[in-house]
Amino acid sequence: MNADNLVDLASRAMGGSVVYANDESFADRENLINPGPARFNPRDFGAKGQVYDGWETRRRRESGSDHAIVRLGAPGLVHTVLVDTAHFTGNYPPQAAVDGCCVDGYPSPAELATAQWFPLVDRSDLTGDAVHTFPVGEPNRQARVTHLRLTIFPDGGVARLRAHGVPLFDPDLLPAVFDLAAAEYGGRVVDCSDRFYGSPGNLLLPGLAVNMGDGWETRRRRDDGNDWVLVELAGAGGVHLLELDTTHFKGNAPGWAEVTDGNGRTLLPRTRLQPDTRHRFRVTDPGPVDRLRLDIHPDGGMARLRAYGSLTAPARDAVAHRWQRATTLARDLR
């Protein structure tokens, strides 16, 4: 699977949370999972000293290490971990390790302290002001992960922690009707014509877009073509309602849009769009489909794409099988 098409399972945009850190004397733990790159102003000082857009612990005067625990916004399979020390130059940790665990329900930090963790990234060297990419090896990358534990040796600052992978939603909690394109359920972008101003993966994020940068926007076309994005759904199902949201896109919304399935069958014929508007369209021939192609004419920006429907019985069974296999493996790795 192309890394560009993986979801950051830990991101605040997906509902992730940093539920615990043993120390955050200089910079708050919550910064670890903020969307977007870390910011830095060398003249920005506060009561704790230089302000850092990351997590920073005190200078240790005793042996040991520091750690933070992240609840994934979308539990799933972690393929790649990114540890970003952006702007931390004389205060980054020399080494770090990342572990995962698979815990049912909504455990407290105290309960997570006694969880059975398994390694995703072995203790590895870090450098300052750099993005470190660590592929997760087999079989651990096939195990379902609900929480991450970042351990830094011995102390210091990390700007961002990313966990790129594939969501695996608990089938017992899967609604009968839901957004089949949603990233949190396993929908993903597999191809697109252009991503000049914004990632097409933003189309599938939870919630409403907060601004134009939280959507997908293409460059201005100077030819007779149009832009498009291809989405693989969480599973094959019948799509009954489409939502095309141009919120925040005012002078740069597409003029028209159409939606087809993976075989070219039309779900929404070419239709006029309005700027800064959530458009909803009933689908008269709902499927089943496993892919959607959104064509925008000629170019522009879209905040969100929703495809509300129900999985077929075989697709729901396949989701349950993948979840059970990954959960069993995680328990075996303990």
Short mmCIF file of C-alpha atoms in Angstrom, two decimals:
data_model
loop_
_atom_site.label_atom_id
_atom_site.label_comp_id
_atom_site.label_asym_id
_atom_site.label_seq_id
_atom_site.Cartn_x
_atom_site.Cartn_y
_atom_site.Cartn_z
CA MET A 1 0.00 0.00 0.00
CA ASN A 2 1.32 3.44 -0.95
CA ALA A 3 2.38 5.36 2.17
CA ASP A 4 0.81 8.52 0.73
CA ASN A 5 -2.59 6.83 0.97
CA LEU A 6 -2.28 5.82 4.63
CA VAL A 7 -4.11 7.63 7.43
CA ASP A 8 -2.42 9.19 10.46
CA LEU A 9 -4.28 7.12 13.04
CA ALA A 10 -2.95 9.21 15.93
CA SER A 11 -3.87 12.66 14.62
CA ARG A 12 -6.10 14.99 16.59
CA ALA A 13 -8.00 15.42 13.31
CA MET A 14 -8.97 11.73 13.57
CA GLY A 15 -9.93 12.06 17.24
CA GLY A 16 -6.60 11.04 18.78
CA SER A 17 -5.64 12.13 22.29
CA VAL A 18 -2.47 12.18 24.37
CA VAL A 19 -3.91 10.64 27.53
CA TYR A 20 -0.77 10.66 29.68
CA ALA A 21 2.81 11.89 29.95
CA ASN A 22 5.06 11.43 32.96
CA ASP A 23 6.40 14.97 32.50
CA GLU A 24 5.62 18.04 30.40
CA SER A 25 7.59 20.71 32.22
CA PHE A 26 8.45 22.78 29.15
CA ALA A 27 5.86 21.99 26.42
CA ASP A 28 2.46 20.30 26.47
CA ARG A 29 2.02 16.67 25.48
CA GLU A 30 -1.09 17.45 23.38
CA ASN A 31 1.09 19.13 20.74
CA LEU A 32 2.45 15.73 19.68
CA ILE A 33 -0.62 14.89 17.58
CA ASN A 34 -1.59 18.31 16.24
CA PRO A 35 -2.29 18.30 12.49
CA GLY A 36 0.18 20.16 10.32
CA PRO A 37 3.87 20.90 10.81
CA ALA A 38 5.24 22.33 14.06
CA ARG A 39 5.64 26.09 14.21
CA PHE A 40 8.46 28.04 15.83
CA ASN A 41 9.23 31.65 16.60
CA PRO A 42 12.70 32.18 18.12
CA ARG A 43 11.47 35.32 19.91
CA ASP A 44 8.46 33.63 21.50
CA PHE A 45 9.11 33.12 25.22
CA GLY A 46 6.70 32.33 28.04
CA ALA A 47 6.77 31.50 31.73
CA LYS A 48 8.46 28.15 30.93
CA GLY A 49 11.03 29.64 28.58
CA GLN A 50 11.18 29.23 24.78
CA VAL A 51 7.76 28.25 23.46
CA TYR A 52 7.87 24.98 21.49
CA ASP A 53 5.09 23.47 19.39
CA GLY A 54 5.77 19.98 20.69
CA TRP A 55 6.22 17.94 23.86
CA GLU A 56 9.25 18.75 25.99
CA THR A 57 10.27 17.32 29.36
CA ARG A 58 12.62 18.63 32.04
CA ARG A 59 16.35 17.93 32.10
CA ARG A 60 16.75 14.67 34.00
CA ARG A 61 19.18 14.62 36.92
CA GLU A 62 18.60 10.93 37.55
CA SER A 63 18.53 7.76 35.47
CA GLY A 64 15.44 6.74 33.55
CA SER A 65 13.38 7.87 30.57
CA ASP A 66 10.25 9.85 29.77
CA HIS A 67 7.13 8.64 27.98
CA ALA A 68 3.77 9.71 26.63
CA ILE A 69 0.73 7.58 25.78
CA VAL A 70 -1.51 8.32 22.78
CA ARG A 71 -5.00 6.91 22.26
CA LEU A 72 -5.40 6.47 18.52
CA GLY A 73 -8.31 8.32 16.99
CA ALA A 74 -8.79 5.36 14.65
CA PRO A 75 -7.45 2.05 16.02
CA GLY A 76 -5.90 -0.10 13.33
CA LEU A 77 -2.74 -1.45 11.73
CA VAL A 78 0.31 0.80 12.09
CA HIS A 79 2.60 0.55 9.07
CA THR A 80 4.92 3.51 9.60
CA VAL A 81 5.79 5.68 12.60
CA LEU A 82 7.17 9.22 12.26
CA VAL A 83 9.04 10.88 15.12
CA ASP A 84 9.59 14.54 14.27
CA THR A 85 12.05 16.65 16.28
CA ALA A 86 11.36 19.83 14.29
CA HIS A 87 12.93 22.93 15.91
CA PHE A 88 14.40 20.92 18.78
CA THR A 89 18.15 21.34 18.25
CA GLY A 90 19.99 21.41 21.59
CA ASN A 91 17.17 19.74 23.49
CA TYR A 92 16.05 16.73 21.45
CA PRO A 93 16.22 13.17 22.87
CA PRO A 94 19.14 11.13 21.49
CA GLN A 95 16.94 8.02 21.23
CA ALA A 96 13.30 6.95 21.18
CA ALA A 97 11.16 3.83 21.04
CA VAL A 98 7.48 3.31 20.23
CA ASP A 99 5.27 0.49 21.51
CA GLY A 100 1.66 -0.41 20.82
CA CYS A 101 -1.10 -2.19 22.69
CA CYS A 102 -4.62 -3.39 21.95
CA VAL A 103 -7.04 -2.73 24.80
CA ASP A 104 -10.82 -3.04 24.70
CA GLY A 105 -13.08 -0.19 25.77
CA TYR A 106 -11.85 3.09 27.16
CA PRO A 107 -9.00 2.37 29.61
CA SER A 108 -7.70 4.98 32.04
CA PRO A 109 -4.00 5.93 32.17
CA ALA A 110 -3.65 3.77 35.29
CA GLU A 111 -5.06 0.76 33.43
CA LEU A 112 -2.80 1.42 30.45
CA ALA A 113 0.21 1.38 32.76
CA THR A 114 -0.36 -2.36 33.26
CA ALA A 115 -1.29 -3.14 29.64
CA GLN A 116 0.71 -5.66 27.62
CA TRP A 117 2.73 -3.60 25.12
CA PHE A 118 4.55 -4.88 22.04
CA PRO A 119 7.27 -3.07 20.03
CA LEU A 120 6.53 -1.08 16.89
CA VAL A 121 9.83 0.80 16.78
CA ASP A 122 12.84 -0.51 18.68
CA ARG A 123 15.03 1.94 20.55
CA SER A 124 16.51 4.06 17.76
CA ASP A 125 18.80 7.05 17.35
CA LEU A 126 17.34 10.51 16.72
CA THR A 127 18.84 13.74 15.45
CA GLY A 128 17.68 17.29 16.04
CA ASP A 129 15.25 19.21 13.84
CA ALA A 130 14.50 16.20 11.62
CA VAL A 131 11.71 13.82 10.62
CA HIS A 132 12.56 10.18 11.41
CA THR A 133 10.57 7.54 9.52
CA PHE A 134 10.41 4.03 10.97
CA PRO A 135 8.65 1.21 9.07
CA VAL A 136 6.96 -1.28 11.38
CA GLY A 137 8.16 -4.82 10.75
CA GLU A 138 6.19 -8.04 10.41
CA PRO A 139 4.18 -9.44 12.08
CA ASN A 140 3.63 -6.41 14.32
CA ARG A 141 2.33 -4.24 11.48
CA GLN A 142 -0.57 -6.70 11.09
CA ALA A 143 -1.62 -6.39 14.75
CA ARG A 144 -4.45 -4.08 15.79
CA VAL A 145 -3.26 -1.11 17.88
CA THR A 146 -5.46 1.10 20.05
CA HIS A 147 -2.74 3.04 21.91
CA LEU A 148 0.88 4.11 21.35
CA ARG A 149 3.58 4.68 23.94
CA LEU A 150 6.43 6.98 22.91
CA THR A 151 9.50 6.61 25.14
CA ILE A 152 12.35 9.09 24.86
CA PHE A 153 15.83 8.43 26.28
CA PRO A 154 16.54 10.13 28.57
CA ASP A 155 14.55 13.38 28.13
CA GLY A 156 13.99 16.27 25.72
CA GLY A 157 11.54 17.43 23.09
CA VAL A 158 9.58 15.86 20.22
CA ALA A 159 7.42 18.00 17.96
CA ARG A 160 5.13 15.42 16.35
CA LEU A 161 4.31 11.71 16.52
CA ARG A 162 2.58 10.18 13.50
CA ALA A 163 1.24 6.65 13.09
CA HIS A 164 0.39 6.02 9.45
CA GLY A 165 -1.70 2.95 8.83
CA VAL A 166 -5.06 1.35 8.10
CA PRO A 167 -8.08 1.83 10.40
CA LEU A 168 -9.81 -1.29 11.72
CA PHE A 169 -13.16 -0.51 13.30
CA ASP A 170 -14.79 -2.83 15.84
CA PRO A 171 -17.57 -4.57 13.84
CA ASP A 172 -19.80 -4.73 16.93
CA LEU A 173 -19.81 -0.92 17.01
CA LEU A 174 -20.31 -0.43 13.27
CA PRO A 175 -23.58 1.43 12.52
CA ALA A 176 -26.08 -0.06 10.09
CA VAL A 177 -25.89 3.13 8.00
CA PHE A 178 -22.72 5.22 7.98
CA ASP A 179 -20.34 7.17 5.75
CA LEU A 180 -18.71 4.42 3.71
CA ALA A 181 -16.01 6.85 2.51
CA ALA A 182 -14.99 8.02 6.00
CA ALA A 183 -11.33 7.55 6.86
CA GLU A 184 -12.17 6.42 10.40
CA TYR A 185 -14.00 3.38 8.96
CA GLY A 186 -11.29 2.55 6.43
CA GLY A 187 -12.18 4.71 3.43
CA ARG A 188 -9.09 6.00 1.64
CA VAL A 189 -7.96 7.95 -1.40
CA VAL A 190 -6.18 5.70 -3.88
CA ASP A 191 -5.50 8.22 -6.65
CA CYS A 192 -6.15 11.81 -7.71
CA SER A 193 -5.33 14.20 -10.52
CA ASP A 194 -3.80 16.99 -8.44
CA ARG A 195 -3.01 17.84 -4.80
CA PHE A 196 -1.30 21.18 -5.26
CA TYR A 197 -2.92 23.12 -2.39
CA GLY A 198 -4.41 20.42 -0.17
CA SER A 199 -4.35 16.68 0.40
CA PRO A 200 -7.29 14.73 -1.06
CA GLY A 201 -7.24 12.63 2.11
CA ASN A 202 -8.73 15.64 3.90
CA LEU A 203 -12.00 14.94 2.07
CA LEU A 204 -12.55 11.87 4.25
CA LEU A 205 -11.67 13.31 7.67
CA PRO A 206 -14.24 13.43 10.50
CA GLY A 207 -16.24 16.58 11.20
CA LEU A 208 -16.56 19.83 9.32
CA ALA A 209 -13.53 21.46 7.71
CA VAL A 210 -12.13 24.30 9.82
CA ASN A 211 -10.78 26.28 6.85
CA MET A 212 -9.72 25.89 3.20
CA GLY A 213 -6.47 24.28 4.27
CA ASP A 214 -8.49 21.47 5.82
CA GLY A 215 -9.85 20.39 2.43
CA TRP A 216 -8.65 19.33 -1.02
CA GLU A 217 -7.77 22.05 -3.54
CA THR A 218 -6.21 21.77 -6.98
CA ARG A 219 -4.26 24.33 -8.98
CA ARG A 220 -6.00 26.45 -11.62
CA ARG A 221 -6.31 24.49 -14.83
CA ARG A 222 -5.25 26.13 -18.07
CA ASP A 223 -6.47 23.35 -20.38
CA ASP A 224 -9.74 21.65 -21.31
CA GLY A 225 -9.51 18.88 -18.67
CA ASN A 226 -10.89 18.52 -15.17
CA ASP A 227 -9.68 17.28 -11.79
CA TRP A 228 -10.76 14.11 -9.99
CA VAL A 229 -10.18 11.89 -6.96
CA LEU A 230 -10.68 8.12 -6.61
CA VAL A 231 -11.84 6.78 -3.22
CA GLU A 232 -11.87 3.19 -2.01
CA LEU A 233 -14.78 2.69 0.38
CA ALA A 234 -14.65 0.90 3.74
CA GLY A 235 -16.25 -2.04 1.93
CA ALA A 236 -18.73 -2.81 -0.81
CA GLY A 237 -22.13 -1.34 -0.06
CA GLY A 238 -25.12 0.56 -1.28
CA VAL A 239 -24.61 4.35 -1.33
CA HIS A 240 -27.95 6.07 -0.77
CA LEU A 241 -26.89 9.67 -0.08
CA LEU A 242 -23.92 11.74 -1.27
CA GLU A 243 -22.67 14.93 0.36
CA LEU A 244 -20.37 17.28 -1.53
CA ASP A 245 -19.24 20.04 0.79
CA THR A 246 -17.59 23.22 -0.54
CA THR A 247 -17.55 24.98 2.85
CA HIS A 248 -14.91 27.77 2.99
CA PHE A 249 -14.33 27.57 -0.76
CA LYS A 250 -15.89 30.79 -2.05
CA GLY A 251 -14.01 32.14 -5.06
CA ASN A 252 -12.46 28.75 -5.80
CA ALA A 253 -15.23 26.15 -5.53
CA PRO A 254 -15.72 23.81 -8.52
CA GLY A 255 -18.41 24.88 -10.95
CA TRP A 256 -19.80 21.37 -11.36
CA ALA A 257 -19.23 17.85 -10.07
CA GLU A 258 -20.20 14.27 -10.88
CA VAL A 259 -19.76 10.97 -9.04
CA THR A 260 -19.35 7.53 -10.62
CA ASP A 261 -18.49 4.10 -9.24
CA GLY A 262 -15.43 2.02 -10.06
CA ASN A 263 -17.07 0.72 -13.23
CA GLY A 264 -18.08 4.12 -14.58
CA ARG A 265 -21.74 3.85 -13.53
CA THR A 266 -23.18 7.26 -12.67
CA LEU A 267 -24.32 7.88 -9.09
CA LEU A 268 -24.57 11.64 -9.49
CA PRO A 269 -24.69 13.20 -12.97
CA ARG A 270 -22.79 16.38 -13.66
CA THR A 271 -24.41 18.87 -11.29
CA ARG A 272 -23.98 22.57 -10.62
CA LEU A 273 -22.33 23.39 -7.26
CA GLN A 274 -22.48 26.53 -5.15
CA PRO A 275 -19.58 28.02 -3.19
CA ASP A 276 -19.36 27.55 0.59
CA THR A 277 -22.25 25.07 0.65
CA ARG A 278 -22.99 21.55 1.91
CA HIS A 279 -24.78 19.84 -1.00
CA ARG A 280 -26.73 16.61 -0.44
CA PHE A 281 -27.99 14.38 -3.22
CA ARG A 282 -30.14 11.25 -3.09
CA VAL A 283 -28.74 8.34 -5.13
CA THR A 284 -31.45 6.62 -7.18
CA ASP A 285 -29.35 3.55 -8.06
CA PRO A 286 -27.42 2.86 -4.83
CA GLY A 287 -25.14 0.01 -5.77
CA PRO A 288 -23.43 -1.93 -4.42
CA VAL A 289 -20.14 -0.14 -5.07
CA ASP A 290 -16.65 -0.40 -3.56
CA ARG A 291 -15.07 2.70 -5.15
CA LEU A 292 -16.21 6.21 -5.97
CA ARG A 293 -14.72 8.68 -8.41
CA LEU A 294 -15.47 12.35 -7.81
CA ASP A 295 -14.90 14.56 -10.87
CA ILE A 296 -14.87 18.31 -10.33
CA HIS A 297 -15.15 20.71 -13.29
CA PRO A 298 -12.86 22.25 -14.12
CA ASP A 299 -10.85 22.57 -10.87
CA GLY A 300 -11.07 24.08 -7.40
CA GLY A 301 -11.56 23.02 -3.81
CA MET A 302 -13.78 20.65 -1.85
CA ALA A 303 -13.97 20.40 1.93
CA ARG A 304 -15.56 16.97 2.43
CA LEU A 305 -16.98 14.03 0.49
CA ARG A 306 -19.52 11.78 2.23
CA ALA A 307 -21.13 8.57 0.93
CA TYR A 308 -23.83 7.37 3.33
CA GLY A 309 -24.98 3.79 2.97
CA SER A 310 -24.78 0.21 4.25
CA LEU A 311 -22.24 -2.55 3.77
CA THR A 312 -23.29 -5.71 2.00
CA ALA A 313 -23.43 -8.82 4.19
CA PRO A 314 -20.20 -10.27 2.69
CA ALA A 315 -18.40 -6.93 3.18
CA ARG A 316 -19.50 -6.72 6.81
CA ASP A 317 -18.28 -10.30 7.34
CA ALA A 318 -14.92 -9.37 5.76
CA VAL A 319 -14.57 -6.37 8.13
CA ALA A 320 -15.28 -8.64 11.10
CA HIS A 321 -12.73 -11.20 9.90
CA ARG A 322 -9.97 -8.60 9.46
CA TRP A 323 -10.69 -7.13 12.89
CA GLN A 324 -10.68 -10.54 14.61
CA ARG A 325 -7.45 -11.64 12.94
CA ALA A 326 -5.62 -8.40 13.83
CA THR A 327 -6.95 -8.39 17.40
CA THR A 328 -5.92 -12.02 17.97
CA LEU A 329 -2.42 -11.29 16.68
CA ALA A 330 -2.08 -8.29 19.01
CA ARG A 331 -2.95 -10.50 21.98
CA ASP A 332 -0.46 -13.16 20.86
CA LEU A 333 2.31 -10.55 20.66
CA ARG A 334 1.94 -9.64 24.32
#
